[in-house]
Coordinates of C-alpha atoms in Angstrom, one line a residue:
M282 CA -78.4 -25.0 37.7
K283 CA -76.0 -24.9 40.4
K284 CA -74.6 -28.8 39.6
T285 CA -74.1 -27.6 36.2
A286 CA -72.6 -24.3 36.9
F287 CA -70.6 -26.7 38.9
S288 CA -69.3 -29.5 36.7
L289 CA -68.7 -26.6 33.7
L290 CA -66.3 -24.7 36.1
A291 CA -65.0 -28.4 37.4
F292 CA -64.1 -29.3 33.4
L293 CA -62.3 -25.6 33.6
M294 CA -60.3 -25.7 35.4
H295 CA -59.5 -29.4 34.6
M296 CA -58.3 -27.8 31.2
A297 CA -57.0 -25.0 32.3
C298 CA -54.1 -27.3 34.7
Q299 CA -53.2 -29.4 31.3
A300 CA -53.0 -26.9 29.3
Q301 CA -50.5 -26.5 27.2
N302 CA -46.8 -23.8 29.4
F303 CA -43.7 -25.7 28.2
D304 CA -42.6 -27.3 25.0
L305 CA -39.8 -29.6 25.0
I306 CA -37.6 -29.9 22.0
P307 CA -34.3 -32.8 22.9
L308 CA -31.2 -32.7 20.6
G309 CA -30.4 -35.4 22.4
I310 CA -31.4 -38.2 24.8
Y311 CA -28.8 -40.3 26.0
G312 CA -26.1 -40.8 28.6
G313 CA -23.0 -41.4 27.3
E314 CA -21.3 -43.8 24.5
Q315 CA -23.3 -41.9 20.8
E316 CA -22.5 -38.6 21.0
D317 CA -24.6 -37.8 17.8
N318 CA -27.8 -37.8 20.7
L319 CA -26.0 -36.6 23.9
S320 CA -27.8 -34.6 27.1
A321 CA -29.7 -31.2 25.4
Y322 CA -33.1 -30.6 26.2
L323 CA -34.3 -27.1 25.3
V324 CA -37.0 -25.9 26.4
G325 CA -39.5 -22.9 24.9
A326 CA -42.6 -21.3 25.5
P327 CA -45.7 -22.1 22.7
K328 CA -45.6 -20.6 19.3
D329 CA -42.4 -18.7 21.0
S330 CA -39.1 -19.4 18.6
T331 CA -36.7 -18.5 21.3
F332 CA -35.3 -21.8 23.9
L333 CA -32.9 -22.3 26.7
S334 CA -30.9 -25.4 26.8
L335 CA -31.1 -26.5 29.6
D336 CA -27.4 -29.3 29.1
A337 CA -25.9 -29.0 26.0
G338 CA -24.2 -32.3 25.3
T339 CA -25.6 -31.9 21.3
I340 CA -26.8 -29.5 20.0
N341 CA -26.0 -29.4 15.8
T342 CA -27.0 -32.6 15.3
G343 CA -30.1 -32.8 17.3
I344 CA -31.0 -29.1 15.9
R345 CA -30.2 -30.5 12.4
K346 CA -32.8 -33.4 13.4
A347 CA -35.3 -31.5 15.2
I348 CA -35.9 -29.5 12.0
Q349 CA -36.2 -32.5 9.0
L350 CA -39.7 -33.2 11.8
K351 CA -40.5 -30.2 12.0
S352 CA -40.0 -29.4 15.3
L353 CA -38.0 -26.2 15.0
N354 CA -37.7 -24.2 11.6
G355 CA -34.2 -23.5 10.2
P356 CA -31.8 -23.1 8.7
E357 CA -30.2 -24.3 11.3
E358 CA -27.7 -21.6 11.8
T359 CA -30.9 -19.2 12.8
V360 CA -31.5 -21.9 15.4
L361 CA -28.4 -22.0 17.1
K362 CA -27.8 -18.4 17.2
N363 CA -30.8 -16.9 17.5
Q364 CA -33.3 -19.2 19.1
I365 CA -31.3 -20.9 21.6
K366 CA -30.9 -17.6 24.1
G367 CA -28.5 -19.0 26.2
Y368 CA -27.5 -22.6 28.4
F369 CA -27.7 -24.2 31.5
I370 CA -25.1 -26.7 31.8
S371 CA -26.1 -28.6 35.3
H372 CA -23.1 -29.5 35.6
G373 CA -18.7 -30.5 34.1
H374 CA -19.4 -34.1 32.5
L375 CA -18.6 -33.8 28.4
D376 CA -21.7 -35.9 27.5
H377 CA -23.5 -32.5 28.8
L378 CA -21.5 -29.6 27.5
S379 CA -19.3 -31.2 24.8
G380 CA -21.9 -29.5 22.6
L381 CA -21.6 -26.4 23.4
I382 CA -18.4 -26.4 23.3
I383 CA -17.6 -27.6 19.4
N384 CA -20.0 -25.6 18.6
S385 CA -19.2 -22.2 20.5
P386 CA -17.2 -20.5 17.1
A387 CA -20.6 -20.2 15.0
D388 CA -22.7 -18.8 18.5
A389 CA -23.8 -16.1 18.9
K390 CA -23.1 -14.3 22.1
K391 CA -25.3 -15.1 24.8
D392 CA -25.4 -16.9 28.4
I393 CA -24.4 -19.6 30.5
F394 CA -26.3 -20.6 33.6
A395 CA -24.3 -22.5 35.9
I396 CA -23.3 -23.2 40.0
A397 CA -19.8 -21.7 40.8
P398 CA -18.5 -25.1 41.0
V399 CA -19.3 -25.5 37.2
I400 CA -18.0 -22.3 36.5
Q401 CA -15.5 -22.8 37.6
I402 CA -14.7 -26.3 35.5
L403 CA -15.7 -24.6 32.4
Q404 CA -13.3 -22.2 32.8
N405 CA -10.4 -24.4 34.1
H406 CA -10.5 -26.4 31.6
Y407 CA -12.4 -26.2 29.0
F408 CA -12.7 -22.6 28.1
I409 CA -8.5 -22.5 27.8
T410 CA -6.4 -22.1 25.0
D411 CA -5.0 -25.8 26.2
T412 CA -8.3 -27.4 25.1
W413 CA -10.3 -25.3 23.0
I414 CA -10.2 -20.9 23.6
N415 CA -11.4 -18.9 25.7
F416 CA -15.1 -17.9 24.2
A417 CA -16.3 -16.7 27.6
D418 CA -15.6 -13.5 30.2
Q419 CA -13.9 -14.5 32.2
G420 CA -11.8 -16.3 32.5
Q421 CA -7.9 -17.4 30.6
K422 CA -6.4 -14.8 28.9
P423 CA -7.3 -13.8 26.2
M424 CA -10.9 -13.7 26.8
L425 CA -13.9 -14.0 23.3
G426 CA -16.4 -13.4 25.2
K427 CA -19.0 -14.4 24.0
Y428 CA -20.7 -16.6 26.3
H429 CA -21.2 -14.2 29.9
Y430 CA -21.5 -16.6 33.1
N431 CA -24.7 -16.3 35.1
E432 CA -23.8 -17.6 38.2
L433 CA -26.9 -19.4 39.9
Q434 CA -27.2 -19.0 43.2
E435 CA -28.9 -21.8 44.7
G436 CA -33.0 -21.0 45.9
K437 CA -32.9 -17.6 43.6
E438 CA -34.3 -17.1 40.9
I439 CA -33.1 -15.1 37.8
A440 CA -34.2 -14.5 34.1
V441 CA -33.5 -15.6 31.1
Q442 CA -32.9 -12.9 29.4
K443 CA -34.8 -12.4 26.0
T444 CA -37.3 -15.3 26.7
P445 CA -40.6 -15.4 28.9
L446 CA -38.1 -17.7 31.4
F447 CA -36.7 -18.2 34.5
I448 CA -34.5 -20.1 36.1
T449 CA -33.6 -21.3 40.0
A450 CA -30.9 -23.5 40.4
Y451 CA -30.3 -26.3 43.1
E452 CA -27.1 -28.3 43.5
L453 CA -27.4 -32.1 43.4
S454 CA -24.9 -34.9 44.1
H455 CA -23.7 -37.0 41.8
V456 CA -20.9 -39.3 43.3
N457 CA -20.7 -37.3 46.6
P458 CA -18.6 -35.1 47.8
Y459 CA -19.3 -34.2 42.9
K460 CA -21.5 -31.2 42.5
S461 CA -24.2 -31.2 40.0
S462 CA -27.3 -29.4 39.6
A463 CA -30.9 -29.1 38.1
A464 CA -32.9 -26.5 37.2
L465 CA -36.3 -25.4 38.0
V466 CA -37.7 -23.4 35.5
R467 CA -40.9 -21.0 35.6
K468 CA -43.6 -19.6 32.7
D469 CA -45.5 -16.9 34.4
D470 CA -47.1 -19.2 37.7
H471 CA -46.1 -22.1 35.4
Y472 CA -43.0 -25.5 36.1
L473 CA -40.6 -27.4 34.8
L474 CA -38.2 -29.3 37.0
Y475 CA -34.8 -30.4 35.2
L476 CA -32.2 -32.9 37.1
G477 CA -28.3 -33.0 35.3
D478 CA -26.6 -35.8 36.6
T479 CA -28.0 -37.3 40.4
G480 CA -27.4 -40.2 42.7
A481 CA -30.2 -41.0 45.1
D482 CA -29.7 -39.9 48.7
R483 CA -28.9 -43.8 50.3
V484 CA -26.9 -43.9 47.8
E485 CA -24.5 -41.0 47.6
K486 CA -25.2 -40.4 51.8
S487 CA -26.7 -37.1 51.3
D488 CA -29.9 -35.2 51.6
Q489 CA -29.5 -33.0 47.8
L490 CA -32.2 -34.9 46.6
N491 CA -34.7 -34.5 49.9
K492 CA -33.7 -30.9 49.6
L493 CA -35.5 -30.8 45.9
W494 CA -38.6 -32.3 46.5
D495 CA -39.2 -30.3 49.4
N496 CA -38.4 -27.1 47.1
V497 CA -40.9 -28.0 44.4
A498 CA -44.3 -30.6 46.7
P499 CA -45.9 -26.8 47.4
L500 CA -45.5 -26.6 43.4
I501 CA -46.9 -29.9 42.6
R502 CA -49.9 -30.0 45.5
K503 CA -50.8 -27.0 43.5
R504 CA -50.7 -28.2 39.7
Q505 CA -47.8 -25.4 38.9
L506 CA -45.4 -28.4 39.0
N507 CA -46.6 -31.1 35.9
T508 CA -43.1 -32.3 34.7
I509 CA -40.3 -33.5 36.1
L510 CA -37.3 -33.9 33.7
I511 CA -34.9 -36.8 35.4
E512 CA -32.2 -39.6 34.8
V513 CA -32.0 -43.4 34.4
S514 CA -29.1 -43.7 33.6
F515 CA -29.0 -48.0 34.5
P516 CA -31.1 -50.9 34.8
N517 CA -32.0 -53.2 37.7
S518 CA -28.9 -55.2 37.0
Q519 CA -26.4 -52.8 37.7
P520 CA -24.7 -53.3 40.9
E521 CA -25.0 -49.9 43.2
N522 CA -21.3 -49.6 44.0
L523 CA -21.6 -49.7 39.8
L524 CA -24.0 -46.4 39.9
F525 CA -21.2 -43.8 39.3
G526 CA -24.2 -41.4 40.2
H527 CA -27.3 -41.8 38.4
L528 CA -30.2 -43.7 38.9
T529 CA -31.4 -47.1 38.5
P530 CA -35.3 -47.1 37.6
N531 CA -35.7 -48.8 42.0
L532 CA -33.3 -46.1 42.6
L533 CA -36.1 -43.3 40.8
L534 CA -39.2 -44.9 42.5
E535 CA -37.8 -44.7 45.5
E536 CA -37.1 -41.3 45.5
L537 CA -40.7 -40.5 43.9
Q538 CA -42.2 -42.7 47.2
K539 CA -40.5 -39.8 49.1
L540 CA -41.6 -36.9 47.1
K541 CA -44.6 -39.1 47.6
E542 CA -44.3 -38.1 51.0
K543 CA -44.6 -34.4 50.9
T544 CA -47.0 -34.0 48.3
G545 CA -49.6 -37.2 48.8
Q546 CA -50.6 -39.9 45.8
K547 CA -53.8 -38.2 43.7
N548 CA -51.0 -35.5 43.5
L549 CA -48.1 -37.1 42.3
E550 CA -50.2 -39.1 39.9
G551 CA -49.9 -38.5 36.5
L552 CA -47.6 -35.9 37.1
N553 CA -44.4 -36.2 33.9
I554 CA -41.7 -38.2 34.3
V555 CA -39.3 -37.6 30.9
V556 CA -37.2 -40.4 31.9
T557 CA -33.3 -38.5 30.3
H558 CA -29.4 -40.0 29.9
R559 CA -30.6 -43.9 30.1
K560 CA -26.9 -45.3 28.9
P561 CA -27.4 -46.6 25.2
T562 CA -24.9 -49.9 25.5
K563 CA -26.3 -53.0 23.6
D564 CA -30.5 -53.2 25.1
N565 CA -30.6 -50.6 28.5
P566 CA -32.4 -48.2 27.2
E567 CA -35.2 -51.5 26.4
I568 CA -35.2 -52.9 29.8
I569 CA -35.3 -49.5 31.5
K570 CA -38.2 -48.6 29.4
A571 CA -39.8 -52.1 30.9
E572 CA -38.6 -52.2 34.1
L573 CA -40.5 -48.7 34.3
L574 CA -43.9 -48.9 33.1
K575 CA -43.4 -52.6 35.0
N576 CA -43.9 -51.4 38.4
N577 CA -45.6 -47.9 38.6
P578 CA -46.8 -48.1 41.3
L579 CA -47.9 -44.2 42.4
K580 CA -49.5 -43.6 38.7
V581 CA -47.1 -41.3 36.7
N582 CA -47.1 -40.6 33.4
Y583 CA -43.7 -42.2 32.2
I584 CA -42.2 -40.3 29.2
F585 CA -39.8 -40.9 26.0
P586 CA -38.4 -38.6 24.7
E587 CA -36.7 -38.7 20.7
Q588 CA -33.6 -36.8 19.6
G589 CA -35.4 -34.5 17.6
K590 CA -39.3 -34.7 18.4
K591 CA -41.6 -31.9 20.6
I592 CA -43.3 -32.9 23.2
N593 CA -45.6 -30.6 23.8
L594 CA -46.3 -30.3 27.9
P595 CA -48.6 -28.7 30.3

């Protein structure tokens, strides 16, 4: 009886760890060129219709694709205005925010979450009369006040209003000293980690990824963080002096090896790694995928997102 009870308890604990905690809907997956399919991922709770957009390179086309695939319930205007409750913008490059800018006239009031340098870029270069108009509540006048800036302080959690989600930001290096950022998203006591563009610490001569790994390693050990979205922009053939603040499969593995030293091998096995920001030039996406799958000594679970196709995550 005791053995049976122990086996049942172990089974229930395993199922609890595997229970679905997040819906992830890619609105755009690539890191350039295809302007209708650029970095943007909706994250929300299962059976809920409220989302935080992790970056916003492509919005409208991604919504339409997700409705076609039944990942979202339309119409498009309802998803844009009522279901997306806020945007986390990781850094100031167009392939991560052009969808936010171009769709702003059709959008509803909501929050933008970003670290201070990113907010400054939005205020000084995008939401200004010369390029668009200021749809936010700070910056150049006239201010239309549709978007409210929430300045994220590194390591400090804040709520994503009108959703069950909370967000914590961490700085990343993307051609040092240019700053990108990561978002640690929490629902209850479960987490998902999204990284904007980042180079490897060794190449960037930085310690930002190491500091991020220090912060999330305890969550991985406790099985509270089961998914990391991280970029791999180029195949291994790309010279390190031409990476422009991005990762290759080998450099991702180099960083995951460092994470393993903080979590232990067993705790990293089966971790979901959603591969974002592949450059769509020629057959680069397929080469990157093959290189990652061929050399996976840590036994992580690589996921290659498709635009509009929902991913159920623990």
